[in-house]
Short mmCIF file of C-alpha atoms in Angstrom, two decimals:
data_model
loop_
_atom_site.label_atom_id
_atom_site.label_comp_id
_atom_site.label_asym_id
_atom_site.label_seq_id
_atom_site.Cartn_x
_atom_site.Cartn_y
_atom_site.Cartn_z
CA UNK A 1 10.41 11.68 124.53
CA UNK A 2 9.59 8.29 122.57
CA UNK A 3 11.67 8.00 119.26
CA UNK A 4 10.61 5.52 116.46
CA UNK A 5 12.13 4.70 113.15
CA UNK A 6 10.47 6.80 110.00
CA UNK A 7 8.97 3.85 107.64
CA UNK A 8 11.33 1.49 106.49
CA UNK A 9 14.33 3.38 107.02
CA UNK A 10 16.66 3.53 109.93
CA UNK A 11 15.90 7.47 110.37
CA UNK A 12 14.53 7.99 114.16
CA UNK A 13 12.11 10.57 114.90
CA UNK A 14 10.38 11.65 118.06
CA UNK A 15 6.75 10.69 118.47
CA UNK A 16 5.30 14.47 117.92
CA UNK A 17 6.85 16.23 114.66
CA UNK A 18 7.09 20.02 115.42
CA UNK A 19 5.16 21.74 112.37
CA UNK A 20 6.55 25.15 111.71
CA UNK A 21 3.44 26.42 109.58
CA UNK A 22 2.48 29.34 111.80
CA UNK A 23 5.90 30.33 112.06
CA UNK A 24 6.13 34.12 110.11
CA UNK A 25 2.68 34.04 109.51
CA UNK A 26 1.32 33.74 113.29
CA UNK A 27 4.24 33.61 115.14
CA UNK A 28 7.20 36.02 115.11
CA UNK A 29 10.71 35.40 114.30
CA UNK A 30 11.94 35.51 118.15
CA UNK A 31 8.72 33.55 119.68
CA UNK A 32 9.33 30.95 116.46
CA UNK A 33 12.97 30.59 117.59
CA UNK A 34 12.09 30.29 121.15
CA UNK A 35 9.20 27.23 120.43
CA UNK A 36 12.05 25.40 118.65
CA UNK A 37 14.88 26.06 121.52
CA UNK A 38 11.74 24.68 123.67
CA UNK A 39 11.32 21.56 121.32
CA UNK A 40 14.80 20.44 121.30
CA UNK A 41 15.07 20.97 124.43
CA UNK A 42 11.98 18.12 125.41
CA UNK A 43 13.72 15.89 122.58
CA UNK A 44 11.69 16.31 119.89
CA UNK A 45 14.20 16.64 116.61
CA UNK A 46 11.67 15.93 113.82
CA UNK A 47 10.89 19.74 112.38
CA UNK A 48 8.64 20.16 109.29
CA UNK A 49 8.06 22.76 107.27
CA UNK A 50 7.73 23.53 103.57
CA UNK A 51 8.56 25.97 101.05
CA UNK A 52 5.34 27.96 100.92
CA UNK A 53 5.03 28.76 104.21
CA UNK A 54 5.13 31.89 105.63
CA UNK A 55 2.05 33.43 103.75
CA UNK A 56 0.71 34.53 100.72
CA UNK A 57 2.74 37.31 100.43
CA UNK A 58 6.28 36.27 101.81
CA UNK A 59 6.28 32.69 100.81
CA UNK A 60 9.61 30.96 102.15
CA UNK A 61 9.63 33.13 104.95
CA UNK A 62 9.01 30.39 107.63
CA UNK A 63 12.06 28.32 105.74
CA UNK A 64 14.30 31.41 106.21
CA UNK A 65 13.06 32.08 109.96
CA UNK A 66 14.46 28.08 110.45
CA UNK A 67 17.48 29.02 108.90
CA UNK A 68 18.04 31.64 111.07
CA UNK A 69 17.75 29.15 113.69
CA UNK A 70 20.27 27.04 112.40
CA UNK A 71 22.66 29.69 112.20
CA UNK A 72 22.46 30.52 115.94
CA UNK A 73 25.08 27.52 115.87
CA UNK A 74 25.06 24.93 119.02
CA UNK A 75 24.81 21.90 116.86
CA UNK A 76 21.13 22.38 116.18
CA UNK A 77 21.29 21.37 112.52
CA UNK A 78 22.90 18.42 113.56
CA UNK A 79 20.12 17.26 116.26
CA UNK A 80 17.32 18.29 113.55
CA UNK A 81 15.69 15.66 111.45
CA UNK A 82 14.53 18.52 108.76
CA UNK A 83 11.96 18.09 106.65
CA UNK A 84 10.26 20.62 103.68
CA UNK A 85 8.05 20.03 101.01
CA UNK A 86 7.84 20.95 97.20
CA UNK A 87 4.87 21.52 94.28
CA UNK A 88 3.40 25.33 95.56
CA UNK A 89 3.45 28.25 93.14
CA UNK A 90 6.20 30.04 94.75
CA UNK A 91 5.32 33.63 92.52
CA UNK A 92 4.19 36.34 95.22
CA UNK A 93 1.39 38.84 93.15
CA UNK A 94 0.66 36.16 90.57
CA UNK A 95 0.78 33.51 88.52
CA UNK A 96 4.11 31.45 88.26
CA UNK A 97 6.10 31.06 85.40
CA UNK A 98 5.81 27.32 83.47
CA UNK A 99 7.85 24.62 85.59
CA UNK A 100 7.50 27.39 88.61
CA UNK A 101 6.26 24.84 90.67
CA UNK A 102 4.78 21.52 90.29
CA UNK A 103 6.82 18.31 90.44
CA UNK A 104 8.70 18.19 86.88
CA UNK A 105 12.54 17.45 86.70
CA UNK A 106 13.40 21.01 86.71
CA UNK A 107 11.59 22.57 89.45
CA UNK A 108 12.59 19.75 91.72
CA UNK A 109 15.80 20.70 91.52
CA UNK A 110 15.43 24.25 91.72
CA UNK A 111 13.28 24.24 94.73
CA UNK A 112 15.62 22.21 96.31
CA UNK A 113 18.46 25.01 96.23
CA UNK A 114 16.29 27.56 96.93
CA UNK A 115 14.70 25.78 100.02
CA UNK A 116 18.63 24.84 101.20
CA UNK A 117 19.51 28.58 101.20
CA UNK A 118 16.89 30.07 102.89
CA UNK A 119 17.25 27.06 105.51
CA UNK A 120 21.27 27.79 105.57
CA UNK A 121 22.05 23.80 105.29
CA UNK A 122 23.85 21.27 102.64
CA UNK A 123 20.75 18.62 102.97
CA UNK A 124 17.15 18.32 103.41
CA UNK A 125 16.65 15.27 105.44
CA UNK A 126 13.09 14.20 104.10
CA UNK A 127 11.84 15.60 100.94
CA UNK A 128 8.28 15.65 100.40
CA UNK A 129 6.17 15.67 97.70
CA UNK A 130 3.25 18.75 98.77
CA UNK A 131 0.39 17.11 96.42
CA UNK A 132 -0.12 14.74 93.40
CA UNK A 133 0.97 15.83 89.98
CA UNK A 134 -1.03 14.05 87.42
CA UNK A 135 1.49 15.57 84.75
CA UNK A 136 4.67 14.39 85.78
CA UNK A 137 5.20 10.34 85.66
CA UNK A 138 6.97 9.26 88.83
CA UNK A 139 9.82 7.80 86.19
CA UNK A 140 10.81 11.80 86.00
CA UNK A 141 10.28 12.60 90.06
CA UNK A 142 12.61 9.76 90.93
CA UNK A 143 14.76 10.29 88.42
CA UNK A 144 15.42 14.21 90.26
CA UNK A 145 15.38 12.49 92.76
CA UNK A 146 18.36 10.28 92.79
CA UNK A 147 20.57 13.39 91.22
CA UNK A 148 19.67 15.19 94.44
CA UNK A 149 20.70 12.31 96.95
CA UNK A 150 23.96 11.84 95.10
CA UNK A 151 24.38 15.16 95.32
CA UNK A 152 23.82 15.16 98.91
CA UNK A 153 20.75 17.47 98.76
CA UNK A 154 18.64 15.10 99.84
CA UNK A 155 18.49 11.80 101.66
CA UNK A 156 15.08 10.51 101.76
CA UNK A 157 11.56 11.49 99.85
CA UNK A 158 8.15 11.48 100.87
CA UNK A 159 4.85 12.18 100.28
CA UNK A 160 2.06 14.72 101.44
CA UNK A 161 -1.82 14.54 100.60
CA UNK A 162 -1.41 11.83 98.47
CA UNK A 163 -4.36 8.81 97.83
CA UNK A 164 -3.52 5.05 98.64
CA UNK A 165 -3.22 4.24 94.73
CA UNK A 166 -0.51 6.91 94.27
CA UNK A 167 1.06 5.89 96.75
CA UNK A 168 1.22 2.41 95.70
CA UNK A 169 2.03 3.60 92.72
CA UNK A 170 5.22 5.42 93.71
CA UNK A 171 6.65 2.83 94.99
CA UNK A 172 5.96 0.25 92.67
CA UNK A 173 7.91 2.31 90.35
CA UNK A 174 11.00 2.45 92.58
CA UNK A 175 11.29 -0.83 93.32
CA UNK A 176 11.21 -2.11 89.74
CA UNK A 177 14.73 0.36 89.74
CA UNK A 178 15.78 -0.88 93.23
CA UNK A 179 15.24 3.18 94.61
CA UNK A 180 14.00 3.16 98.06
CA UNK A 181 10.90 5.11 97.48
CA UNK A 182 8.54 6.47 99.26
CA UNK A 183 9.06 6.50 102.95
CA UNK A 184 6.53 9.07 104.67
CA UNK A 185 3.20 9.99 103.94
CA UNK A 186 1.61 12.80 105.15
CA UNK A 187 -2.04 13.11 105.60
CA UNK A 188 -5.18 14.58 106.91
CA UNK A 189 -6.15 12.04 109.80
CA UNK A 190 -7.37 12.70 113.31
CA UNK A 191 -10.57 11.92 115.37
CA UNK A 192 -13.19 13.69 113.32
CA UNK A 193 -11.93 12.90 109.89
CA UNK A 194 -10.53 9.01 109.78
CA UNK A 195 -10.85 8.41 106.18
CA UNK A 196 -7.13 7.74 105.49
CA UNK A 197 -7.95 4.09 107.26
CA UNK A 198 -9.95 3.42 103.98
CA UNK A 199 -7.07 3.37 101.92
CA UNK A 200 -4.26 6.00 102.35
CA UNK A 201 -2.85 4.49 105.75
CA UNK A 202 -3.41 0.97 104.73
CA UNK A 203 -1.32 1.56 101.47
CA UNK A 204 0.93 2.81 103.75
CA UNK A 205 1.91 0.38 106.08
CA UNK A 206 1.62 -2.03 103.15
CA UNK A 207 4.95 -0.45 101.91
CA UNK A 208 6.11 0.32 104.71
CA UNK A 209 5.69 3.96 104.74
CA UNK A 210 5.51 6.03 107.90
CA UNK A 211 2.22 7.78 108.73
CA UNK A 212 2.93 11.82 109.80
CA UNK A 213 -0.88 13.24 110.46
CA UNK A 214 -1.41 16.56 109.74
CA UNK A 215 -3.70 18.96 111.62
CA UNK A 216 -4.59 16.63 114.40
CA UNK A 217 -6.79 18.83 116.07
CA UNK A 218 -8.88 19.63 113.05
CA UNK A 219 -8.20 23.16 113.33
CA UNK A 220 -8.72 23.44 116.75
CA UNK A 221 -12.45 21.83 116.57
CA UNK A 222 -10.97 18.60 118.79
CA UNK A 223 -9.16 21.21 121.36
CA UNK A 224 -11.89 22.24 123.33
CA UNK A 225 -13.43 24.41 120.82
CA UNK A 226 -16.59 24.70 122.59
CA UNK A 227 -15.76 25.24 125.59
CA UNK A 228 -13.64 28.04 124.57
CA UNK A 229 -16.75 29.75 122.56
CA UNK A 230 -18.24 29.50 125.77
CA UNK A 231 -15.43 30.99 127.99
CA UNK A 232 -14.59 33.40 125.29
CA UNK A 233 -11.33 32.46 125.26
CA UNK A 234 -9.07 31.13 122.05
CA UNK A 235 -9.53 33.27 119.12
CA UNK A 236 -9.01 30.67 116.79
CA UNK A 237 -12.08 28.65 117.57
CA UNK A 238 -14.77 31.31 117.29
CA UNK A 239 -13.68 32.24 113.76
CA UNK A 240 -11.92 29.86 110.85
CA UNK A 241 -12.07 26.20 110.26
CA UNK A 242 -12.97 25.04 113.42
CA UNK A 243 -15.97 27.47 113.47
CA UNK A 244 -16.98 26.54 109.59
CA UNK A 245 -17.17 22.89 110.79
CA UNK A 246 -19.08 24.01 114.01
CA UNK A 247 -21.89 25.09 111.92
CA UNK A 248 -22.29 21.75 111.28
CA UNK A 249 -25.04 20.72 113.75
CA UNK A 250 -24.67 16.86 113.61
CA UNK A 251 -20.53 17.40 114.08
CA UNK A 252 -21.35 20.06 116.77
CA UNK A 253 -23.21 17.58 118.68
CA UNK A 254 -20.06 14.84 118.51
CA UNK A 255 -17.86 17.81 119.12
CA UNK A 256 -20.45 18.55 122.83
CA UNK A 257 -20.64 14.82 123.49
CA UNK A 258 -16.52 14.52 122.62
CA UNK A 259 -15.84 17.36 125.31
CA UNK A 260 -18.39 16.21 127.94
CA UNK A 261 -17.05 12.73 127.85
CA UNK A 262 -13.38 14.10 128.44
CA UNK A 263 -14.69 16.42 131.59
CA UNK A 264 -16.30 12.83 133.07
CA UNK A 265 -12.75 11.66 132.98
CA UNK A 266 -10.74 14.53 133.70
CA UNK A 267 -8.78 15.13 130.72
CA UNK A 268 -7.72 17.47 127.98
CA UNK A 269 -9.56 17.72 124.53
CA UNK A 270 -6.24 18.05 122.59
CA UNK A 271 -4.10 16.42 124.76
CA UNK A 272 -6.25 13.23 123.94
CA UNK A 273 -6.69 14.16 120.50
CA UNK A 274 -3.19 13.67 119.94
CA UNK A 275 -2.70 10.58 122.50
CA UNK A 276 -5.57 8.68 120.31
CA UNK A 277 -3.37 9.80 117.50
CA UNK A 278 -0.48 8.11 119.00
CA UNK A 279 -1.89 4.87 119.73
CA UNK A 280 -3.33 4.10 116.05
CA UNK A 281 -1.59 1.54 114.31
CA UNK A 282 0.98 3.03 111.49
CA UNK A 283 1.31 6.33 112.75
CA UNK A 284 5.11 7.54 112.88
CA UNK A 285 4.22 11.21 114.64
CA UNK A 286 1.71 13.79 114.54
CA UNK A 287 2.66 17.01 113.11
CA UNK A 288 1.64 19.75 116.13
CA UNK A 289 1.63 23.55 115.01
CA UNK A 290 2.76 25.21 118.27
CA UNK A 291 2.38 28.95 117.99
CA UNK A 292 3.98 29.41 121.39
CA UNK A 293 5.77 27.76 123.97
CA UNK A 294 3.08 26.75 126.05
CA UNK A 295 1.06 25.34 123.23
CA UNK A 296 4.25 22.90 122.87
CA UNK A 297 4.13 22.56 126.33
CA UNK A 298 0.53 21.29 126.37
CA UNK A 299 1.34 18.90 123.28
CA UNK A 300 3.72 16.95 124.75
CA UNK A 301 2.31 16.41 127.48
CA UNK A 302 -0.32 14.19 125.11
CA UNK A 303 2.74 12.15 124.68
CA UNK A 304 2.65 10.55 128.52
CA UNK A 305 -0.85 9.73 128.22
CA UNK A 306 -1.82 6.51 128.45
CA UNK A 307 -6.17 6.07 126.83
CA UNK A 308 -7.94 2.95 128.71
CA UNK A 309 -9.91 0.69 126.54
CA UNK A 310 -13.10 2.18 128.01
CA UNK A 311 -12.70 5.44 126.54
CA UNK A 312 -11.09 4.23 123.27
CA UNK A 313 -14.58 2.31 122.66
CA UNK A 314 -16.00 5.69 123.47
CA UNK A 315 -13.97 7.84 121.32
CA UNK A 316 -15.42 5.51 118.63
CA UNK A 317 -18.72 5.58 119.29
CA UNK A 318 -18.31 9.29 118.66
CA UNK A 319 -16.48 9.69 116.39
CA UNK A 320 -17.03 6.08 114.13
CA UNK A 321 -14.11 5.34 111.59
CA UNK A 322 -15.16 4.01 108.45
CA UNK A 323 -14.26 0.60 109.25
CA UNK A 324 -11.79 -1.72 107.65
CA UNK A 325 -11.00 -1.61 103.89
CA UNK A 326 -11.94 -3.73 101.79
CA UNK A 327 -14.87 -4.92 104.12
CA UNK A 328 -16.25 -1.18 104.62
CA UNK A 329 -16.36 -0.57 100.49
CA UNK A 330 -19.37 -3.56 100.70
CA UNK A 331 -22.76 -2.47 100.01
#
């Protein structure tokens, strides 16, 4: 496994960040347990998860099912770069109290406690910010912020879902207090949706903040989805996202021309989803959402694949990125 440093920090992380969404909700306490025994074991030690995971009705549940991970002992908190995530309504059956969730002062630091029990550890490693809050000045986040690190809690924050200005702004605002600031973001970027190069990942690397992609599959749609439909096999791509954006019959036809290319060379739709992933500039490590052991298996394989410059000019001929910013914004 390939490690690089998170941002501007001296954290290492493995290339591929194991996402722990479908844990409780998809995947079962034991087979959730076994996919991160399987992780570890190939060297990846950068878990993510987040406080309202788990499902509508048992948020926190996929927190506590990596808790009870931890607690199987054998040093795995120690080899774990953890990372959660805080702003979600965390009421089950209806609306949350005021400063229930959001990113004020107070619920900060109570998610923070509640997020270290049900995960059975003294510190979150990374810290990250779920979505914007246009009510709370970043003055107040940081300022919860730096109670929490000398407390321990916490050592680093981050951000999730959050536009190139804000995160420009973040950091602007810790550096004129000498706080480190931001040093992840984590966005929506893969093949079939590159708009993060507009602004989001070149704000980014401006500040030096690591780039974790989320769903870099789109859902499934870059995995072979059609071919599955065909085979009737995977469950997932005939019904959900992948098959909302299927309806689409221009993205179906880059989706075809995507998976016909790939059979001319011999290679896996998601496998080279994620090793395109891994070659863009600014990119720290794709979050993959394993719901069983050989879906992790697949994954990393991605991460020993090598794309020529043939089919990199192909893949964007497909799939077109929106070109450089500020030189794509002309008319």
């Amino acid at each position: 496994m390939d490690y690089t440093t998170l941002g501007r920090t001296g954290l290492r992380v493995a290339r591929l960040a194991l996402g722990t969404m479908n844990f409780g909700a998809l995947t079962d306490e034991a087979d959730s347990h076994a996919v991160m025994d399987a992780a570890l074991d190939a060297g990846v030690n950068f878990f993510d998860t987040a406080n309202v995971y788990g499902g509508t009705a048992e948020k926190g549940l996929t927190e506590t099912i990596v808790g009870s991970w931890f607690a199987r002992g054998g040093a795995r908190r120690d080899k774990v770069v953890l990372a959660t995530k805080v702003y979600g309504n965390m009421a089950v059956g209806g609306p949350s109290w005021p400063n229930h969730d959001r990113l004020s002062a107070v619920n900060i630091r109570r998610s923070v406690d509640d997020s270290l029990r049900r995960l059975r550890t003294d510190r979150i490693d990374l810290y990250q910010f779920h979505h914007i809050d246009r009510d709370t000045p970043f003055e107040e986040i940081w300022q919860a912020i730096d109670v929490l690190v000398a407390q321990g809690k916490v050592l680093y924050a981050g951000s999730s879902n959050f536009p190139g200005y804000k995160i420009a702004q973040a950091n602007e605002i810790a550096a004129r207090t000498g706080r480190l600031g931001l040093v992840s973001e984590q966005c929506l970027y893969n093949l079939a949706e590159r708009r993060a190069e507009m602004e989001v990942i070149p704000a980014a690397r401006e500040y030096g903040v690591g780039v974790i992609p989320w769903s870099p599959l789109r859902g499934g749609l870059l995995g072979g989805a059609l071919r599955k439909q065909r085979e009737g096999t995977g469950a997932r791509s005939a019904t959900g996202r992948s098959a909302e954006a299927l309806a689409d019959p221009a993205l179906r036809d880059r989706v075809q021309a995507y998976e016909d290319l790939l059979d001319g060379f011999g290679l896996d739709p998601g496998e080279v989803a994620l090793a395109w992933l891994l070659s863009r500039p600014g990119v720290a490590a794709p979050i993959i959402g394993p719901r069983t052991v050989d879906h992790l298996e697949a994954a990393l394989r991605a991460t020993e694949l090598t794309l020529s410059d043939e089919l990199l000019a192909e893949l964007d001929r497909i799939f077109p990125g929106p070109g450089p910013a500020p030189e794509a914004f002309a008319w």
